[in-house]
mmCIF file of C-alpha atoms and ligand atoms in Angstrom:
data_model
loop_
_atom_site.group_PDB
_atom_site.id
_atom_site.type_symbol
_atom_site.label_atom_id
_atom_site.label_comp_id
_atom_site.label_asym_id
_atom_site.label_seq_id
_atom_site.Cartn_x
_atom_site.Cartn_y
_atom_site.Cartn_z
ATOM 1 C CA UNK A 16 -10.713 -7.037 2.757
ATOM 2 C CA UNK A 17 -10.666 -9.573 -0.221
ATOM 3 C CA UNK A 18 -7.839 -9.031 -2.744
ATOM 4 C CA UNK A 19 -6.684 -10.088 -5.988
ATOM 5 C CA UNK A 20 -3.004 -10.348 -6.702
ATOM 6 C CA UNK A 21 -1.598 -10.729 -10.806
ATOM 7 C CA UNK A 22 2.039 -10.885 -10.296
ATOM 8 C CA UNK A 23 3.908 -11.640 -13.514
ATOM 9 C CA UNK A 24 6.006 -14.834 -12.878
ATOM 10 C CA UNK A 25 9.060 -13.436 -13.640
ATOM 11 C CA UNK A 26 8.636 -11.001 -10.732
ATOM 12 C CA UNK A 27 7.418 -13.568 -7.859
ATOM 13 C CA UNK A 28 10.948 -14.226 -6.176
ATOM 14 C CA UNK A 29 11.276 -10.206 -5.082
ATOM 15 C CA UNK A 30 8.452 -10.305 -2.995
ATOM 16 C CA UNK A 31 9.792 -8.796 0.255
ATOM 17 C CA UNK A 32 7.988 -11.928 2.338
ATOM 18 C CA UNK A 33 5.065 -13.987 2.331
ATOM 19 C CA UNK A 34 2.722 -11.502 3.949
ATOM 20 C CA UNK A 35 0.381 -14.671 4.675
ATOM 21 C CA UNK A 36 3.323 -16.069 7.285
ATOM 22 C CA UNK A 37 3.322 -13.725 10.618
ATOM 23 C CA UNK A 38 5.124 -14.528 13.923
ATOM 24 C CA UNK A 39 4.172 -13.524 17.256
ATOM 25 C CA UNK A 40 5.617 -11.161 20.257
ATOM 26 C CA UNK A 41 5.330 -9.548 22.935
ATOM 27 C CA UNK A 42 7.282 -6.020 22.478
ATOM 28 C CA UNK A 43 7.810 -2.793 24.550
ATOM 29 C CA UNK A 44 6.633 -0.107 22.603
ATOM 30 C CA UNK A 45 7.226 3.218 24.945
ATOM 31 C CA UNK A 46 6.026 2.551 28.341
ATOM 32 C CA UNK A 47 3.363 -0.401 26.925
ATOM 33 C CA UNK A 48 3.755 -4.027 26.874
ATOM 34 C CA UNK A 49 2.142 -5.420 23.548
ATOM 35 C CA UNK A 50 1.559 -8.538 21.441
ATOM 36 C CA UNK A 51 1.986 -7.577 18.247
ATOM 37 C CA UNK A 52 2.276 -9.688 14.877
ATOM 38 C CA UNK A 53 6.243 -9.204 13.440
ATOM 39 C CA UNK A 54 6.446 -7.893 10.698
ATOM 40 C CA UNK A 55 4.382 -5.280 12.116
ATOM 41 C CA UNK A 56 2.899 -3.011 9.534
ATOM 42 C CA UNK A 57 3.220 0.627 10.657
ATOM 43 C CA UNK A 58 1.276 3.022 8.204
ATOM 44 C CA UNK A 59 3.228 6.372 8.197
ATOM 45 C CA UNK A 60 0.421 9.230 7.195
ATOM 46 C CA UNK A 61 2.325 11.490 5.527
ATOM 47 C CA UNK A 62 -0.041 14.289 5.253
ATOM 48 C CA UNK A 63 -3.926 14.422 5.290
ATOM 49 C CA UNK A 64 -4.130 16.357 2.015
ATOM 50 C CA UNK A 65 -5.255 14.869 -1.111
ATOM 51 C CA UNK A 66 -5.338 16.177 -4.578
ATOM 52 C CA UNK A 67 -8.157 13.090 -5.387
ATOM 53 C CA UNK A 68 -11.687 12.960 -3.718
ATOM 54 C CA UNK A 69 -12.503 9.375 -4.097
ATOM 55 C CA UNK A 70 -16.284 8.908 -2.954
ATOM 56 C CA UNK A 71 -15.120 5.596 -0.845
ATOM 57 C CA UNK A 72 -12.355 7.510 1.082
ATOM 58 C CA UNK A 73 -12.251 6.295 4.681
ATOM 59 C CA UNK A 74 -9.618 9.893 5.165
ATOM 60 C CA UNK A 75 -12.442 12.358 4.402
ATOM 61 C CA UNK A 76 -12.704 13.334 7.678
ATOM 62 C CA UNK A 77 -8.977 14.436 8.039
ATOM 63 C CA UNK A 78 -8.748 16.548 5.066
ATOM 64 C CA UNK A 79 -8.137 19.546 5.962
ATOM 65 C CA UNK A 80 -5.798 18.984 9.270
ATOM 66 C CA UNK A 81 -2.220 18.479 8.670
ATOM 67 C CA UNK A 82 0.557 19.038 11.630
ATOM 68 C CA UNK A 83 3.298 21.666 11.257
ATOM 69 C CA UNK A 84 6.147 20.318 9.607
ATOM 70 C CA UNK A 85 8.320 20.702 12.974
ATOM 71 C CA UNK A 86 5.839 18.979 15.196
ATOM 72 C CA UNK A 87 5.749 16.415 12.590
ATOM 73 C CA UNK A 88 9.192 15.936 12.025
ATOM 74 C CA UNK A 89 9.912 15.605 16.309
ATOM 75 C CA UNK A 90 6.846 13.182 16.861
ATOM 76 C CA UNK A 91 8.086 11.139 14.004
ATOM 77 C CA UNK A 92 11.613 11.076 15.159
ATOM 78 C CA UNK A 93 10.300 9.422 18.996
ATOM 79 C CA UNK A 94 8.568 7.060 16.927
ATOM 80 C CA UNK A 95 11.228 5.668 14.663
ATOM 81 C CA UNK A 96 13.743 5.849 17.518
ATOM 82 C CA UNK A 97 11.745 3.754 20.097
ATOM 83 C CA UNK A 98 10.386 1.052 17.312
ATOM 84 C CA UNK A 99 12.759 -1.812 15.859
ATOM 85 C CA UNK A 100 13.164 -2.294 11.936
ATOM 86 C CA UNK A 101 13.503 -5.823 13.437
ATOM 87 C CA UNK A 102 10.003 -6.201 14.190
ATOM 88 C CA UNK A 103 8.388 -2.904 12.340
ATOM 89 C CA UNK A 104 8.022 -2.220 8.382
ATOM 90 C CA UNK A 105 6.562 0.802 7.037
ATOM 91 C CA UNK A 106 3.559 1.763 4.625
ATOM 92 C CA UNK A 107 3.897 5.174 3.280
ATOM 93 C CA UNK A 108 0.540 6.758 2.772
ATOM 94 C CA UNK A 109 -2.009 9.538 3.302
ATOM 95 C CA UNK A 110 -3.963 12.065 1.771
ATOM 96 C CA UNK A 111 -1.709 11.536 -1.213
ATOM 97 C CA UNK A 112 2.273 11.290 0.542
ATOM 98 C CA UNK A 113 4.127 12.542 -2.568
ATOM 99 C CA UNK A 114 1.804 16.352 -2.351
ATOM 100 C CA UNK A 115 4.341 17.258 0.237
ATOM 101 C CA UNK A 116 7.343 16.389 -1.468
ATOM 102 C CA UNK A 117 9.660 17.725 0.977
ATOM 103 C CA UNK A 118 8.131 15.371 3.634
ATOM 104 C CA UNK A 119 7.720 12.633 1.751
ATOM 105 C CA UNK A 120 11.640 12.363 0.612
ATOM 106 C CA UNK A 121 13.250 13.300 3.929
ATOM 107 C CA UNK A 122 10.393 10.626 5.739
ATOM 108 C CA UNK A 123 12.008 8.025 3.710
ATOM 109 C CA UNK A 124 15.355 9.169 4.770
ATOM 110 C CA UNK A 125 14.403 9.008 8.519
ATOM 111 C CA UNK A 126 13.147 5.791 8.162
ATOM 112 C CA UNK A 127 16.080 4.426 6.029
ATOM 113 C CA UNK A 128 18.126 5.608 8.328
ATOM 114 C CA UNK A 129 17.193 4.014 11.062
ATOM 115 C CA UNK A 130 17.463 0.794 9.240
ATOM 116 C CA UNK A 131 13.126 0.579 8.604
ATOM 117 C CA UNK A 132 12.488 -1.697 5.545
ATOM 118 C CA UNK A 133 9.543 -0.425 3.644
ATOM 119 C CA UNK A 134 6.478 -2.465 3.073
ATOM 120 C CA UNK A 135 3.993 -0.699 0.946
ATOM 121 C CA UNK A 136 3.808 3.115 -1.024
ATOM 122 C CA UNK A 137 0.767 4.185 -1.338
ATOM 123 C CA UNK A 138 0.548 6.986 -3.858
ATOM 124 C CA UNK A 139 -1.778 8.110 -6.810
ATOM 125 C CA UNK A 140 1.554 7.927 -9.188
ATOM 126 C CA UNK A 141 0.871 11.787 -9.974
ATOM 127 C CA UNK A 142 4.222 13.510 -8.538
ATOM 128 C CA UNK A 143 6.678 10.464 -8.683
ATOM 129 C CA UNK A 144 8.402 12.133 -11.475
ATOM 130 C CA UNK A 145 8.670 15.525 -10.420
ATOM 131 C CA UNK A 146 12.047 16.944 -9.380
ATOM 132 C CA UNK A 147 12.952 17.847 -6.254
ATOM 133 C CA UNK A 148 16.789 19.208 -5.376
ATOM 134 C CA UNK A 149 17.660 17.977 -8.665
ATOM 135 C CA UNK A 150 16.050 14.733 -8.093
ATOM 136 C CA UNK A 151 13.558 12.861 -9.631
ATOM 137 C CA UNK A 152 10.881 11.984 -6.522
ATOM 138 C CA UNK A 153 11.354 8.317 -7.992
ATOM 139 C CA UNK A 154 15.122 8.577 -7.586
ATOM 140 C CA UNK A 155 14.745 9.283 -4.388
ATOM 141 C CA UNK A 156 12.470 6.343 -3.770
ATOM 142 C CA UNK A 157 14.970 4.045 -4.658
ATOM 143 C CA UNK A 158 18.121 5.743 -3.396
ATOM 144 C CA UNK A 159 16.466 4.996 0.268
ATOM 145 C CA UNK A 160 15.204 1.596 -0.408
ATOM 146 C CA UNK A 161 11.259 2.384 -0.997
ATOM 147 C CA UNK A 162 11.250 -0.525 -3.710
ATOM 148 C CA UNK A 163 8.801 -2.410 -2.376
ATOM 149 C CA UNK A 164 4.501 -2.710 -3.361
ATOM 150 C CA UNK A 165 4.936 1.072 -4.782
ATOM 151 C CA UNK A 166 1.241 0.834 -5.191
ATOM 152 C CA UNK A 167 -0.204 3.421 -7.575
ATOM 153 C CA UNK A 168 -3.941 3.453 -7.449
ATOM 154 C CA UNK A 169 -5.944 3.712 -10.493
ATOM 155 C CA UNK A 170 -10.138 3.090 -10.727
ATOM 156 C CA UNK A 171 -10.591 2.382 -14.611
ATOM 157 C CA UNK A 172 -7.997 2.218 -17.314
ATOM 158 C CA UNK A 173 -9.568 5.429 -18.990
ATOM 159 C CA UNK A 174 -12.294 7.316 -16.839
ATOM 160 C CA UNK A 175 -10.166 7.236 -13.353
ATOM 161 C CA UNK A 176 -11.359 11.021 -12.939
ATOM 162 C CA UNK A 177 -14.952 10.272 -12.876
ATOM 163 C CA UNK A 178 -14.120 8.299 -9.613
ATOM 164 C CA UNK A 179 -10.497 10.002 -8.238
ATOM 165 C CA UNK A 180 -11.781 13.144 -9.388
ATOM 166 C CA UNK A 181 -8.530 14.674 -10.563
ATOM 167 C CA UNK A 182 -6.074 13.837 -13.436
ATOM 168 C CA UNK A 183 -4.716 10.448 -12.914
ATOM 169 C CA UNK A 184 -0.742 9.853 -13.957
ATOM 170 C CA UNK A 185 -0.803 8.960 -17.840
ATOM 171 C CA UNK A 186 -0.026 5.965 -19.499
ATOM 172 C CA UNK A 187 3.469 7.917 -20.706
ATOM 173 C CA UNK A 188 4.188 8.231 -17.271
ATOM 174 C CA UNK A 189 3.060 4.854 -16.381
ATOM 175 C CA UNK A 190 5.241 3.525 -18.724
ATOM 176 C CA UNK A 191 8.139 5.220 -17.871
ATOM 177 C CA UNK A 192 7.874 4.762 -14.296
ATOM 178 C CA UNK A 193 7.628 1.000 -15.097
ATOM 179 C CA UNK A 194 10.412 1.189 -16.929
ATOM 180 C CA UNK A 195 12.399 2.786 -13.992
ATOM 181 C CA UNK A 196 11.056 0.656 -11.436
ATOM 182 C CA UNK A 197 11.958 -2.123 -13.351
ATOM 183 C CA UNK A 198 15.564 -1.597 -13.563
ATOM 184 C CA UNK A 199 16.163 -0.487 -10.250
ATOM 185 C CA UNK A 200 15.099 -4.147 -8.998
ATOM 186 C CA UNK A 201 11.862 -2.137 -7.550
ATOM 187 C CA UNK A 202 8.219 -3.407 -7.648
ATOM 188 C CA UNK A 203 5.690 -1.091 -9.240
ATOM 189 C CA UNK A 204 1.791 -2.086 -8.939
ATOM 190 C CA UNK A 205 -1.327 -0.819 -9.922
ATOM 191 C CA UNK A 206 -3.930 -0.713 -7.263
ATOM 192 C CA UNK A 207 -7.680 -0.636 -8.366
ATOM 193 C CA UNK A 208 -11.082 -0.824 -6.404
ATOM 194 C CA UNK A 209 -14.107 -2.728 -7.666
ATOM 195 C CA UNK A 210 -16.607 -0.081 -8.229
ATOM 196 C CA UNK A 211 -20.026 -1.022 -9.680
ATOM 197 C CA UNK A 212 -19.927 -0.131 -13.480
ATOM 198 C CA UNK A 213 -16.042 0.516 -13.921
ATOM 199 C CA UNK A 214 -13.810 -2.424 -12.611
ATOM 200 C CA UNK A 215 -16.504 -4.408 -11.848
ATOM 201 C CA UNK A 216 -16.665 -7.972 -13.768
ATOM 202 C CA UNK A 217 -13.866 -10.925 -14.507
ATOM 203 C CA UNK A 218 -13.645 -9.041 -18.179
ATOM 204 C CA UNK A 219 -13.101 -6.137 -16.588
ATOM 205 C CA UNK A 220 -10.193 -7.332 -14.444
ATOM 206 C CA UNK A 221 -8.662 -8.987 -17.572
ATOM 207 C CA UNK A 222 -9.088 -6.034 -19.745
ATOM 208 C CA UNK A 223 -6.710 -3.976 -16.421
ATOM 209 C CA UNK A 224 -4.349 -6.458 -16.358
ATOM 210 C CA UNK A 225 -4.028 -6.672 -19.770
ATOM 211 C CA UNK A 226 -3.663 -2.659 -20.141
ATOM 212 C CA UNK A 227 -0.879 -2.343 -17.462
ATOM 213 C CA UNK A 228 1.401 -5.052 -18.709
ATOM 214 C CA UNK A 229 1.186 -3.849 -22.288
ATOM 215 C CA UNK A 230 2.728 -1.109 -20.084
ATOM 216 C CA UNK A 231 5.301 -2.743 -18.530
ATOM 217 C CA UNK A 232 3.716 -2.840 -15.014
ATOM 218 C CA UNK A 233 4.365 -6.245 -12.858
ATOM 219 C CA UNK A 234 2.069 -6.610 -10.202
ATOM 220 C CA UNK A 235 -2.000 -5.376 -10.348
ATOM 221 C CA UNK A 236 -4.215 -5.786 -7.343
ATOM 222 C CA UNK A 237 -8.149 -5.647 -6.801
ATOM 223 C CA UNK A 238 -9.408 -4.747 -3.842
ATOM 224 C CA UNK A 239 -13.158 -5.037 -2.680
ATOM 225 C CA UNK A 240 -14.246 -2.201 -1.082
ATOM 226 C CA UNK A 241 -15.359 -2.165 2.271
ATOM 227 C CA UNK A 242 -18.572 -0.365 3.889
ATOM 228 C CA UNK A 243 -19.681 1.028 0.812
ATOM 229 C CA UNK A 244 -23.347 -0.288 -0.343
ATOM 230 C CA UNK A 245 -23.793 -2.212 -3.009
ATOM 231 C CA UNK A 246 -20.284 -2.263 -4.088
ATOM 232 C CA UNK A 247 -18.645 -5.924 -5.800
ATOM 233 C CA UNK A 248 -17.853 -8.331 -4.102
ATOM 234 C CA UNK A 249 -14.725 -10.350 -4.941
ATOM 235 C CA UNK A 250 -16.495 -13.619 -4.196
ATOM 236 C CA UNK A 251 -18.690 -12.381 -6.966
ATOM 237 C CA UNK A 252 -16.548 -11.219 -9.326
ATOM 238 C CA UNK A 253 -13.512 -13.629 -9.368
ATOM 239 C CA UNK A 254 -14.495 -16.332 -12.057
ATOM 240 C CA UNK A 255 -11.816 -18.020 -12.548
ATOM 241 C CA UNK A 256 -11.497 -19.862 -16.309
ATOM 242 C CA UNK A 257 -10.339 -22.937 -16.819
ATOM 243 C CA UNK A 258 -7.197 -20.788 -18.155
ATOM 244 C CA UNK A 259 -6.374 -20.296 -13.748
ATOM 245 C CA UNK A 260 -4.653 -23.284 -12.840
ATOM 246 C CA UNK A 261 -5.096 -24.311 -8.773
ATOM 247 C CA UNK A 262 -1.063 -24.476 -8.282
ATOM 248 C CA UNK A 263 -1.384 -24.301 -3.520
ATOM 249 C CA UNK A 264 -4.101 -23.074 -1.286
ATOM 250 C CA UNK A 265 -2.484 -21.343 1.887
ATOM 251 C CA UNK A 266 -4.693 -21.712 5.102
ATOM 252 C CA UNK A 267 -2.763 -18.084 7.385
ATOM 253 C CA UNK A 268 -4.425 -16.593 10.439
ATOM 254 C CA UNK A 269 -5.882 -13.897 8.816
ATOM 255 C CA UNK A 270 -6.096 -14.805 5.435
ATOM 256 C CA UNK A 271 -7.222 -17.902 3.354
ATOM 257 C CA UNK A 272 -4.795 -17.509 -0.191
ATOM 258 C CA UNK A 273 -5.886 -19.925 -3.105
ATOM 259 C CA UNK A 274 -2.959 -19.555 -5.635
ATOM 260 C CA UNK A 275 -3.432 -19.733 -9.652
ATOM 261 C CA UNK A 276 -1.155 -20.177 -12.490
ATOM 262 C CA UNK A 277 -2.545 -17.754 -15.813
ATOM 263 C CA UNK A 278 -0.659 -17.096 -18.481
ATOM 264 C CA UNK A 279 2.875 -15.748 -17.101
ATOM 265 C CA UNK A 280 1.409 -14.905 -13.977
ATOM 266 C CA UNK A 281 0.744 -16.644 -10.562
ATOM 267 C CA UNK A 282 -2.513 -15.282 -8.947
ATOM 268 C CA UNK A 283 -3.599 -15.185 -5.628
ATOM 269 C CA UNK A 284 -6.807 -14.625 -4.208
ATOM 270 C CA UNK A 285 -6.779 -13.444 -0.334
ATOM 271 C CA UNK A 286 -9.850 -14.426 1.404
ATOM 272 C CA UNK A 287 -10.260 -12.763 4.492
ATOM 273 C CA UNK A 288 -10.994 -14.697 7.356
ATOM 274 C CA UNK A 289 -12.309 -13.496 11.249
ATOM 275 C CA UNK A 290 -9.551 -13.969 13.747
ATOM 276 C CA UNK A 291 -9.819 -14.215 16.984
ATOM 277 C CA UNK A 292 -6.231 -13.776 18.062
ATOM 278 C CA UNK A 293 -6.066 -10.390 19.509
ATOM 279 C CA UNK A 294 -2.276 -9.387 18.684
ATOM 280 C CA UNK A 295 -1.890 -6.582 17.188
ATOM 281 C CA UNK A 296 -1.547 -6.791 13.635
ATOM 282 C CA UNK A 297 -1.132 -3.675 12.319
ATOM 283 C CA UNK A 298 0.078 -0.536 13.896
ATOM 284 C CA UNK A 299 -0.340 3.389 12.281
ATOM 285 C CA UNK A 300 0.948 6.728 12.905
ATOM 286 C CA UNK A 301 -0.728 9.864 11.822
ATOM 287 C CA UNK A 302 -1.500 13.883 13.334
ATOM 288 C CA UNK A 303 1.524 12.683 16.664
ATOM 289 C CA UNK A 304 -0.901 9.707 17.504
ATOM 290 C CA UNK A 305 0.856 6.348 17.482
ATOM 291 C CA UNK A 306 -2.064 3.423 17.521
ATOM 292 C CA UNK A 307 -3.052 0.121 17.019
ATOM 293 C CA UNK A 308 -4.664 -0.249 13.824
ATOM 294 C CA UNK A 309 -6.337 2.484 12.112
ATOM 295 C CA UNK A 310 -8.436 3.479 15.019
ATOM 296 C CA UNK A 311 -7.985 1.470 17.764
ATOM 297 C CA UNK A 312 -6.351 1.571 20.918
ATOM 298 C CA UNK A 313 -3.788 4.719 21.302
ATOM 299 C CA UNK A 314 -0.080 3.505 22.284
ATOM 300 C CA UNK A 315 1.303 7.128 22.337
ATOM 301 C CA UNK A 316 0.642 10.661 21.589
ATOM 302 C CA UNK A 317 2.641 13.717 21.084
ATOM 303 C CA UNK A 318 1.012 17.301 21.981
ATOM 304 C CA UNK A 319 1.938 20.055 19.535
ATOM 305 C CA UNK A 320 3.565 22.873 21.677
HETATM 306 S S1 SF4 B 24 -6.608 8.788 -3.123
HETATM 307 FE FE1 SF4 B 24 -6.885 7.767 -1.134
HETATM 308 S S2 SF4 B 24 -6.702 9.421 0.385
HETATM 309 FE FE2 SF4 B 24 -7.053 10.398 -1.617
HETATM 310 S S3 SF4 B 24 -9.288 10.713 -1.709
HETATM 311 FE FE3 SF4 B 24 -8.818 8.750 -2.717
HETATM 312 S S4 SF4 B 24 -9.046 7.199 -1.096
HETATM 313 FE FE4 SF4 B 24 -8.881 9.203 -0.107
#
């Protein structure tokens, strides 16, 4: 997937790593031998509910199957306790993570825990200020070190419920949550698809980027989407102005990254490339299934009694 990365300059030196530099190794993960890229990226799926119905959701077909919290809780347990935070991180996502708020806080506790750095959350934004035990969901967040990419995904800067189909998190909220993130040393994004006649045009992007920073926001990325006809292509879309300054241009294994100095920000344009190294790159756990990738090969799975 192409991406587009505005991160204000200011911000650059708490990026967790340079997710364009991967290492290599062999690791026992149960009763399997595997090559796997370190840091691995293990996506935790929370729960398979979601309050949005995005026409482009790749999770449609799990909607309506979620796993007791007990069997849940066990299989997760196994997982964490056979994996190393040395060579694992973990992406918190979903169905939208933060609908089951219980989960959701005492997931990050397991994997804090256990010593698991987090890579990516992956949340519509909606309940990160609601209380739970006295708490403030985003209190929680950064009490077990969830500080990283806390990716809130927003289509359009005012018609997100045309294409999310339910309220988005306001610009108040936004802002405060900005504001929080900020001086907790965390990194809040905004996450946005290019979708033909919303976020779809270099003016477009601008106009986003411009929006959430008034806000106080850091970091916003653009994402192509992928197997949906007819949708924008970054390749397309990405015009840089003579404003972008070509500072690097990183040549990774997956990823081609051309850098850009703009204003206050640096900006970096991922340009995916075909590998042909087969190590696994990224690993995901969802319904007591531990697998490689998304779909692919199945490393473990847990029966629910
Ligand atoms: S927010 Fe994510 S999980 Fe929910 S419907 Fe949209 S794409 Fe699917």
């Amino acid at each position: 997937m192409n991406t587009l990365k505005f991160t204000k300059k200011s911000e650059v030196a708490t990026e967790q790593h340079n997710q364009e530099v991967y290492k290599e190794k062999v690791t026992k993960i149960f009763d399997k031998n595997i090559n796997i890229y370190i840091p691995n990226n293990l996506s935790l799926f929370i729960t398979n509910v979601c309050n949005s119905k995005c026409f482009f959701c790749i999770n449609s077909n799990y909607t309506n199957h979620d796993d007791s919290d007990e069997f849940y809780y066990k299989s997760l347990e196994k997982v964490l306790n056979n994996l190393s935070p040395e060579e694992f991180e973990i992406t918190i996502t979903g169905g939208e993570p933060t609908i089951k708020i219980e989960r959701f806080v005492n997931t990050l506790k397991m994997c804090h825990d256990r010593g698991f750095h987090f890579r990516t959350i992956s949340t519509d934004g909606l309940n990160l200020l609601k209380k739970y035990n006295g708490k403030e969901v985003c209190e929680y967040m950064v009490e077990y070190g969830a500080v990283h990419n806390i990716s809130i995904s927003r289509m359009a800067i005012y018609n997100n419920k045309e294409i999310m189909g339910c309220d988005s998190v306001t610009d108040t909220d936004i802002e405060k949550l900005a504001y929080f993130f900020n001086n907790h040393d965390a990194e809040m994004r905004m996450s946005c698809n290019l979708i033909s006649g919303y976020v779809d045009s270099m003016d477009k992007i601008l106009e986003y980027v411009d929006h959430y920073q008034k806000l106080g926001v850091p970091t916003v990325m653009f994402r192509e989407l992928v197997g949906i006809k007819n949708s924008p292509k970054m390749i397309d879309v990405f015009k840089p102005s003579k404003e972008f300054k070509k500072i690097d241009y990183i040549i990774a294994e997956v990823y081609d990254v051309e850098v850009y100095e703009y204003k206050d920000y640096i900006v970096k344009h991922y340009i995916q490339k075909e590998s042909h190294n087969t190590s696994v790159k990224n690993t995901s756990f969802r319904n007591g299934i531990l697998r490689e990738g998304f779909s692919g090969n199945i490393i473990k799975k847990f029966e629910e009694e």
